[in-house]
Amino acid sequence: MRQKQIKGLDLKELADICLMQDVPLFRSKQIYRWMYRHHIDDISKMNNIPESLRDYLKENYIINTLEIENIQESKCEDTKKILFKTHDGKLIESVSMIDKKLHTVCISSQVGCSVDCQFCATGIMGFKRNLTSGEILDQVIEISKLRGKAITNIVYMGMGEPFLNYNEVMKSADIIHDHNGMNLGRNRITISTSGILPKIKQFIDEKRGYKLAVSLNATDDKTRTEIIPINKKWNIQMLIHELEKYPVDKKNMVMLEYVLLKGINDSIEDAEKLSEYANYLHCKVNIIPFNDIGNRYKRPDEDTINEFIAILHKNQKYYQTLVRWSKGLDIDAACGQLSTNTL
Ligand code: SAH
Ligand code: SF4
């Protein structure tokens, strides 16, 4: 019989196993804590679990879902890009960035991506499959062990579109947040979407409380559809209308991400329009100067970037502006540069 993944199961699913095996329910919390709190990588090491239950688990489940295949280190900052291999031979990438007290980990939610954004290396590689919640969590667990430094922030901004793998992503985020799991505050977990409207709705309705980032990347529908094809289905007005419902809270504002592409979305009119949207939504704006992926898109020159940012600052009433000069550029670990070529 093919073994299932125990990593990724939530408390309820572990409790179901305990019920089936006729062992007390408190065992489920012990197993849960061994995996997500203590990061144990061998079921035999769960030393407060009766041997018979451990044997049952070992026979039926695997605990490790990923293997580290390669690690690249940036020469410029304390950033590492980690290449993981799944059991079925798929490759995914995660990035760990340490900056003083902050340790931010950027994780993948899918192998490849089906959204097909023209400026993104993951989009160009196409969609292979969704990751399981166990595979999402193992990126965090393996990096935490590798770095030996507590993780302070998790961003779902690696490979894939998190909202096209909604259930597994939410399950993993809930375990990262849970006080018996990794115990990270809700506002330290950010989920970034290219704008999958029905799932943004669901996320807001369910009051998930994780930070939401939306990749706007253009201020008119013609341009946005050109670079993010799903804009045909869910356009800018529809997104803004939905984001109005996001509760305005200083600690947890929506973030509009905006990748600056030379000659495409970097004009003065774009900057003016972007500040209008942002003042309307009371949100954060994150400007990401494009990172090269060797295709037709280019990063605007520095003067254009600075002018664009100056307009945002000038118009800033009800929003905040951040500029993300990406980390890990020398190892292709910056936003949008993650891509792996396997079957
Ligand atoms: N699929 C999700 C999350 C992963 S991409 C999303 O699209 O939001 C994370 C961010 O990187 C997005 O804001 C995306 O617009 C941006 N990005 C993609 N390719 C990029 C590139 N080549 N340079 C800079 N940012 C890029
Ligand atoms: Fe997918 Fe995000 Fe890349 Fe678009 S930018 S292709 S949604 S990973």
Short mmCIF file of C-alpha atoms and ligand atoms in Angstrom, two decimals:
data_model
loop_
_atom_site.label_atom_id
_atom_site.label_comp_id
_atom_site.label_asym_id
_atom_site.label_seq_id
_atom_site.Cartn_x
_atom_site.Cartn_y
_atom_site.Cartn_z
CA MET A 1 0.00 0.00 0.00
CA ARG A 2 1.24 3.51 -0.87
CA GLN A 3 2.01 5.51 2.26
CA LYS A 4 0.15 8.74 2.91
CA GLN A 5 1.66 12.01 4.17
CA ILE A 6 1.13 12.59 7.88
CA LYS A 7 2.76 16.04 7.63
CA GLY A 8 0.02 18.48 6.74
CA LEU A 9 -2.75 16.77 8.69
CA ASP A 10 -4.59 19.08 11.08
CA LEU A 11 -5.70 18.27 14.63
CA LYS A 12 -9.07 16.98 13.50
CA GLU A 13 -7.57 14.60 10.95
CA LEU A 14 -5.07 13.33 13.52
CA ALA A 15 -7.94 12.87 15.99
CA ASP A 16 -9.73 10.74 13.37
CA ILE A 17 -6.69 8.47 13.19
CA CYS A 18 -6.70 8.16 17.00
CA LEU A 19 -10.40 7.30 16.96
CA MET A 20 -9.87 4.63 14.32
CA GLN A 21 -6.96 3.18 16.27
CA ASP A 22 -8.90 3.33 19.50
CA VAL A 23 -6.36 5.47 21.35
CA PRO A 24 -7.20 8.53 23.49
CA LEU A 25 -7.69 11.79 21.61
CA PHE A 26 -4.93 13.62 23.46
CA ARG A 27 -2.47 11.59 21.39
CA SER A 28 -3.45 13.64 18.34
CA LYS A 29 -2.21 16.83 19.98
CA GLN A 30 1.05 15.12 20.92
CA ILE A 31 1.66 14.00 17.34
CA TYR A 32 0.71 17.47 16.10
CA ARG A 33 3.20 19.13 18.41
CA TRP A 34 5.98 16.71 17.49
CA MET A 35 5.59 17.62 13.83
CA TYR A 36 4.86 21.32 13.86
CA ARG A 37 6.35 22.55 17.12
CA HIS A 38 9.38 20.25 17.50
CA HIS A 39 9.96 19.59 13.79
CA ILE A 40 10.69 15.92 14.38
CA ASP A 41 11.63 14.07 11.17
CA ASP A 42 11.18 10.48 12.33
CA ILE A 43 8.01 8.95 13.77
CA SER A 44 10.20 6.68 16.00
CA LYS A 45 11.37 9.80 17.85
CA MET A 46 7.86 10.62 19.14
CA ASN A 47 8.88 9.16 22.47
CA ASN A 48 5.71 9.85 24.47
CA ILE A 49 3.56 7.97 21.94
CA PRO A 50 2.94 4.25 22.64
CA GLU A 51 5.02 1.99 20.46
CA SER A 52 2.02 0.26 18.91
CA LEU A 53 0.66 3.59 17.65
CA ARG A 54 4.10 4.62 16.38
CA ASP A 55 4.37 1.33 14.49
CA TYR A 56 0.97 1.86 12.95
CA LEU A 57 1.92 5.38 11.85
CA LYS A 58 5.27 4.23 10.43
CA GLU A 59 3.60 1.52 8.39
CA ASN A 60 0.96 3.79 6.95
CA TYR A 61 2.47 7.28 6.75
CA ILE A 62 5.59 9.12 5.69
CA ILE A 63 6.59 12.18 7.68
CA ASN A 64 9.09 13.95 5.40
CA THR A 65 7.66 15.21 2.14
CA LEU A 66 10.68 17.13 0.75
CA GLU A 67 14.40 16.67 0.30
CA ILE A 68 16.84 19.55 0.00
CA GLU A 69 18.39 19.27 -3.47
CA ASN A 70 20.50 22.42 -3.55
CA ILE A 71 21.19 25.63 -1.62
CA GLN A 72 22.40 28.85 -3.20
CA GLU A 73 23.76 31.69 -1.10
CA SER A 74 23.71 35.34 -2.04
CA LYS A 75 27.04 37.15 -1.81
CA CYS A 76 25.41 40.49 -1.13
CA GLU A 77 23.05 39.73 1.76
CA ASP A 78 22.00 36.93 4.07
CA THR A 79 19.63 35.36 1.55
CA LYS A 80 19.51 31.69 0.56
CA LYS A 81 17.50 30.03 -2.17
CA ILE A 82 16.62 26.43 -1.39
CA LEU A 83 15.71 23.93 -4.08
CA PHE A 84 13.51 21.10 -2.79
CA LYS A 85 12.60 17.82 -4.43
CA THR A 86 9.20 16.22 -3.82
CA HIS A 87 8.66 12.45 -3.66
CA ASP A 88 7.47 12.39 -7.23
CA GLY A 89 10.61 14.18 -8.42
CA LYS A 90 9.16 17.68 -8.81
CA LEU A 91 11.39 20.64 -7.98
CA ILE A 92 10.23 23.73 -6.07
CA GLU A 93 12.06 26.72 -4.64
CA SER A 94 11.82 28.73 -1.43
CA VAL A 95 13.80 31.74 -0.27
CA SER A 96 15.03 32.56 3.25
CA MET A 97 16.00 36.18 3.95
CA ILE A 98 17.59 37.26 7.21
CA ASP A 99 17.83 40.97 7.89
CA LYS A 100 18.76 41.90 11.45
CA LYS A 101 15.93 40.57 13.64
CA LEU A 102 13.71 39.58 10.73
CA HIS A 103 13.74 36.15 9.14
CA THR A 104 11.32 36.13 6.22
CA VAL A 105 10.64 32.93 4.32
CA CYS A 106 9.05 33.02 0.88
CA ILE A 107 7.31 29.74 0.11
CA SER A 108 5.82 28.06 -2.95
CA SER A 109 2.22 26.86 -3.16
CA GLN A 110 2.29 25.04 -6.51
CA VAL A 111 4.80 23.42 -8.85
CA GLY A 112 4.73 26.02 -11.63
CA CYS A 113 1.67 28.18 -12.20
CA SER A 114 -1.22 28.29 -14.64
CA VAL A 115 -1.93 32.03 -14.50
CA ASP A 116 0.58 32.72 -17.25
CA CYS A 117 1.74 36.22 -16.28
CA GLN A 118 4.07 37.25 -19.07
CA PHE A 119 6.72 38.81 -16.81
CA CYS A 120 7.12 35.88 -14.40
CA ALA A 121 9.52 32.94 -14.69
CA THR A 122 7.14 30.60 -12.84
CA GLY A 123 4.31 31.54 -15.22
CA ILE A 124 6.48 30.73 -18.21
CA MET A 125 7.27 27.22 -16.92
CA GLY A 126 3.52 26.38 -16.82
CA PHE A 127 1.52 24.44 -14.25
CA LYS A 128 2.63 21.01 -13.00
CA ARG A 129 0.61 20.35 -9.84
CA ASN A 130 -0.62 21.73 -6.53
CA LEU A 131 1.52 21.25 -3.43
CA THR A 132 0.01 19.47 -0.44
CA SER A 133 -0.25 21.27 2.90
CA GLY A 134 2.56 18.95 4.11
CA GLU A 135 4.84 20.06 1.29
CA ILE A 136 4.06 23.70 2.00
CA LEU A 137 4.78 23.23 5.71
CA ASP A 138 7.96 21.24 5.09
CA GLN A 139 9.50 24.21 3.27
CA VAL A 140 9.09 26.21 6.47
CA ILE A 141 10.23 23.37 8.75
CA GLU A 142 13.33 22.49 6.70
CA ILE A 143 14.38 26.14 6.44
CA SER A 144 13.87 26.68 10.13
CA LYS A 145 16.17 23.70 10.86
CA LEU A 146 18.71 24.75 8.24
CA ARG A 147 18.98 28.34 9.43
CA GLY A 148 18.64 27.74 13.17
CA LYS A 149 16.98 31.14 13.45
CA ALA A 150 13.34 31.65 14.37
CA ILE A 151 11.16 32.58 11.41
CA THR A 152 9.39 35.90 11.94
CA ASN A 153 7.45 36.24 8.67
CA ILE A 154 6.05 33.92 6.04
CA VAL A 155 5.07 35.13 2.58
CA TYR A 156 3.21 32.97 0.06
CA MET A 157 5.02 34.66 -2.81
CA GLY A 158 7.14 31.83 -4.20
CA MET A 159 6.13 29.61 -7.09
CA GLY A 160 2.43 29.31 -7.82
CA GLU A 161 -0.90 31.03 -7.27
CA PRO A 162 -1.95 30.36 -3.64
CA PHE A 163 -5.64 31.01 -4.32
CA LEU A 164 -5.73 28.28 -6.97
CA ASN A 165 -4.69 25.87 -4.20
CA TYR A 166 -6.89 27.51 -1.56
CA ASN A 167 -7.64 24.62 0.80
CA GLU A 168 -4.08 23.33 1.15
CA VAL A 169 -2.73 26.87 1.50
CA MET A 170 -5.23 27.76 4.24
CA LYS A 171 -4.61 24.49 6.03
CA SER A 172 -0.87 25.18 6.07
CA ALA A 173 -1.35 28.81 7.16
CA ASP A 174 -3.66 27.71 9.99
CA ILE A 175 -1.01 25.29 11.28
CA ILE A 176 1.72 27.95 10.98
CA HIS A 177 -0.51 30.29 13.00
CA ASP A 178 -1.85 27.82 15.59
CA HIS A 179 -0.32 28.13 19.07
CA ASN A 180 0.24 24.37 19.19
CA GLY A 181 1.78 24.56 15.73
CA MET A 182 4.34 27.19 14.78
CA ASN A 183 2.64 29.97 16.73
CA LEU A 184 3.19 32.81 14.29
CA GLY A 185 0.82 35.83 14.46
CA ARG A 186 -1.78 36.19 11.70
CA ASN A 187 -0.31 39.49 10.59
CA ARG A 188 3.07 37.84 10.06
CA ILE A 189 1.65 35.61 7.35
CA THR A 190 1.05 37.20 3.91
CA ILE A 191 -0.76 35.56 1.02
CA SER A 192 -0.25 37.08 -2.41
CA THR A 193 -2.68 36.55 -5.27
CA SER A 194 -2.77 37.62 -8.88
CA GLY A 195 -6.49 38.35 -8.38
CA ILE A 196 -8.54 35.13 -8.25
CA LEU A 197 -11.75 36.97 -7.39
CA PRO A 198 -13.99 34.17 -6.01
CA LYS A 199 -11.22 33.13 -3.63
CA ILE A 200 -10.52 36.71 -2.52
CA LYS A 201 -14.24 36.86 -1.69
CA GLN A 202 -14.07 33.60 0.24
CA PHE A 203 -10.93 34.74 2.09
CA ILE A 204 -12.61 37.99 3.17
CA ASP A 205 -15.93 36.29 4.06
CA GLU A 206 -14.15 33.68 6.16
CA LYS A 207 -12.32 36.47 8.04
CA ARG A 208 -9.06 34.57 7.74
CA GLY A 209 -7.08 37.50 9.11
CA TYR A 210 -3.86 36.75 7.23
CA LYS A 211 -2.38 39.65 5.32
CA LEU A 212 -3.62 39.87 1.76
CA ALA A 213 -1.47 41.10 -1.11
CA VAL A 214 -2.95 41.57 -4.58
CA SER A 215 -0.75 41.89 -7.66
CA LEU A 216 -2.38 44.80 -9.46
CA ASN A 217 0.56 45.51 -11.78
CA ALA A 218 -1.35 47.84 -14.13
CA THR A 219 -3.90 50.65 -13.86
CA ASP A 220 -5.97 49.99 -17.00
CA ASP A 221 -7.61 46.78 -18.15
CA LYS A 222 -5.99 46.70 -21.56
CA THR A 223 -2.47 46.64 -20.10
CA ARG A 224 -3.41 44.35 -17.23
CA THR A 225 -4.99 41.79 -19.57
CA GLU A 226 -1.86 41.88 -21.71
CA ILE A 227 0.43 40.98 -18.82
CA ILE A 228 -1.99 39.01 -16.57
CA PRO A 229 -4.44 37.14 -18.85
CA ILE A 230 -6.95 36.33 -16.05
CA ASN A 231 -7.79 40.05 -16.01
CA LYS A 232 -10.17 39.25 -18.87
CA LYS A 233 -12.32 37.37 -16.35
CA TRP A 234 -11.75 39.41 -13.20
CA ASN A 235 -10.86 42.99 -14.10
CA ILE A 236 -9.52 45.92 -12.10
CA GLN A 237 -12.95 47.36 -11.18
CA MET A 238 -14.13 43.97 -9.91
CA LEU A 239 -10.99 43.61 -7.78
CA ILE A 240 -11.25 47.12 -6.31
CA HIS A 241 -14.92 46.56 -5.57
CA GLU A 242 -14.11 43.37 -3.66
CA LEU A 243 -11.15 44.86 -1.82
CA GLU A 244 -13.37 47.68 -0.51
CA LYS A 245 -14.84 45.06 1.80
CA TYR A 246 -11.49 44.25 3.37
CA PRO A 247 -11.53 45.71 6.88
CA VAL A 248 -9.33 48.78 7.16
CA ASP A 249 -6.99 48.12 10.03
CA LYS A 250 -3.61 49.83 10.36
CA LYS A 251 -1.89 46.57 11.27
CA ASN A 252 -3.48 44.56 8.52
CA MET A 253 -4.06 46.62 5.38
CA VAL A 254 -4.47 45.14 1.92
CA MET A 255 -1.27 45.45 -0.06
CA LEU A 256 -1.36 46.31 -3.76
CA GLU A 257 1.73 44.94 -5.47
CA TYR A 258 2.93 46.71 -8.58
CA VAL A 259 5.78 45.33 -10.69
CA LEU A 260 7.31 48.21 -12.65
CA LEU A 261 7.86 47.27 -16.30
CA LYS A 262 9.65 49.62 -18.65
CA GLY A 263 7.33 51.35 -21.11
CA ILE A 264 4.37 49.18 -20.05
CA ASN A 265 3.03 50.47 -16.73
CA ASP A 266 5.59 53.05 -15.56
CA SER A 267 4.11 56.34 -16.84
CA ILE A 268 3.20 59.40 -14.78
CA GLU A 269 -0.49 58.72 -15.54
CA ASP A 270 -0.06 55.20 -14.15
CA ALA A 271 1.43 56.59 -10.94
CA GLU A 272 -1.43 59.09 -10.60
CA LYS A 273 -4.05 56.41 -11.19
CA LEU A 274 -2.37 53.98 -8.80
CA SER A 275 -2.43 56.60 -6.05
CA GLU A 276 -6.14 57.19 -6.71
CA TYR A 277 -6.89 53.49 -6.20
CA ALA A 278 -4.69 53.39 -3.11
CA ASN A 279 -6.24 56.48 -1.50
CA TYR A 280 -9.64 54.98 -2.17
CA LEU A 281 -8.76 51.62 -0.60
CA HIS A 282 -6.61 52.90 2.31
CA CYS A 283 -4.02 50.25 1.60
CA LYS A 284 -0.29 49.65 1.24
CA VAL A 285 1.39 49.95 -2.13
CA ASN A 286 4.39 47.80 -2.82
CA ILE A 287 6.42 48.85 -5.84
CA ILE A 288 8.63 46.06 -7.20
CA PRO A 289 11.08 47.15 -9.91
CA PHE A 290 10.99 44.29 -12.43
CA ASN A 291 13.62 41.56 -11.99
CA ASP A 292 15.06 40.32 -15.25
CA ILE A 293 14.00 36.89 -16.50
CA GLY A 294 15.65 37.18 -19.89
CA ASN A 295 12.58 37.93 -22.00
CA ARG A 296 11.18 41.04 -23.67
CA TYR A 297 10.39 42.90 -20.45
CA LYS A 298 12.86 45.32 -18.90
CA ARG A 299 13.22 47.25 -15.66
CA PRO A 300 12.65 51.01 -16.08
CA ASP A 301 15.75 53.16 -15.58
CA GLU A 302 16.37 54.55 -12.13
CA ASP A 303 15.08 58.06 -12.91
CA THR A 304 11.74 56.70 -14.11
CA ILE A 305 11.43 54.49 -11.01
CA ASN A 306 12.24 57.42 -8.73
CA GLU A 307 9.80 59.71 -10.50
CA PHE A 308 7.05 57.09 -10.22
CA ILE A 309 7.72 56.71 -6.50
CA ALA A 310 7.87 60.49 -5.99
CA ILE A 311 4.34 60.83 -7.43
CA LEU A 312 3.09 58.12 -5.09
CA HIS A 313 4.64 59.94 -2.14
CA LYS A 314 3.21 63.28 -3.26
CA ASN A 315 -0.34 61.92 -3.49
CA GLN A 316 -0.15 59.78 -0.37
CA LYS A 317 -3.11 60.55 1.91
CA TYR A 318 -4.58 57.27 3.04
CA TYR A 319 -1.97 54.74 1.97
CA GLN A 320 1.63 53.78 2.58
CA THR A 321 4.25 53.28 -0.10
CA LEU A 322 6.97 50.64 0.08
CA VAL A 323 9.59 49.89 -2.52
CA ARG A 324 10.85 46.34 -2.73
CA TRP A 325 14.38 46.39 -4.04
CA SER A 326 14.48 42.62 -4.20
CA LYS A 327 16.90 40.48 -2.26
CA GLY A 328 18.81 37.58 -3.76
CA LEU A 329 19.05 39.04 -7.27
CA ASP A 330 22.51 37.49 -7.77
CA ILE A 331 21.08 33.99 -7.24
CA ASP A 332 17.81 34.54 -9.16
CA ALA A 333 15.90 34.37 -5.87
CA ALA A 334 14.07 37.67 -6.29
CA CYS A 335 10.33 38.06 -6.95
CA GLY A 336 9.23 36.30 -10.10
CA GLN A 337 12.56 34.63 -10.79
CA LEU A 338 11.72 31.22 -9.35
CA SER A 339 11.46 28.47 -11.92
CA THR A 340 12.49 24.84 -12.15
CA ASN A 341 12.57 22.64 -15.17
CA THR A 342 11.58 19.07 -14.47
CA LEU A 343 8.78 16.82 -15.61
N1 SAH B 1 1.08 34.12 -7.65
C1 SAH B 1 1.08 35.12 -6.67
C2 SAH B 1 2.27 35.07 -5.74
C3 SAH B 1 3.61 34.77 -6.34
S1 SAH B 1 4.34 36.02 -7.33
C4 SAH B 1 0.95 36.50 -7.30
O1 SAH B 1 1.11 36.61 -8.51
O2 SAH B 1 0.66 37.43 -6.56
C5 SAH B 1 4.82 37.23 -6.11
C6 SAH B 1 4.98 38.64 -6.68
O3 SAH B 1 6.07 38.71 -7.60
C7 SAH B 1 3.76 39.13 -7.44
O4 SAH B 1 3.38 40.42 -7.00
C8 SAH B 1 4.25 39.21 -8.88
O5 SAH B 1 3.55 40.21 -9.60
C9 SAH B 1 5.70 39.53 -8.69
N2 SAH B 1 6.56 39.18 -9.84
C10 SAH B 1 6.40 38.17 -10.72
N3 SAH B 1 7.41 38.18 -11.63
C11 SAH B 1 8.21 39.22 -11.30
C12 SAH B 1 9.44 39.73 -11.85
N4 SAH B 1 10.04 39.15 -12.89
N5 SAH B 1 10.00 40.81 -11.26
C13 SAH B 1 9.42 41.37 -10.16
N6 SAH B 1 8.30 40.91 -9.59
C14 SAH B 1 7.69 39.86 -10.16
FE1 SF4 B 2 1.66 32.75 -11.24
FE2 SF4 B 2 2.08 34.85 -9.60
FE3 SF4 B 2 3.85 34.22 -11.53
FE4 SF4 B 2 1.48 35.22 -12.19
S1 SF4 B 2 3.09 36.26 -11.01
S2 SF4 B 2 2.49 33.46 -13.17
S3 SF4 B 2 0.18 34.29 -10.66
S4 SF4 B 2 3.34 32.99 -9.77
#
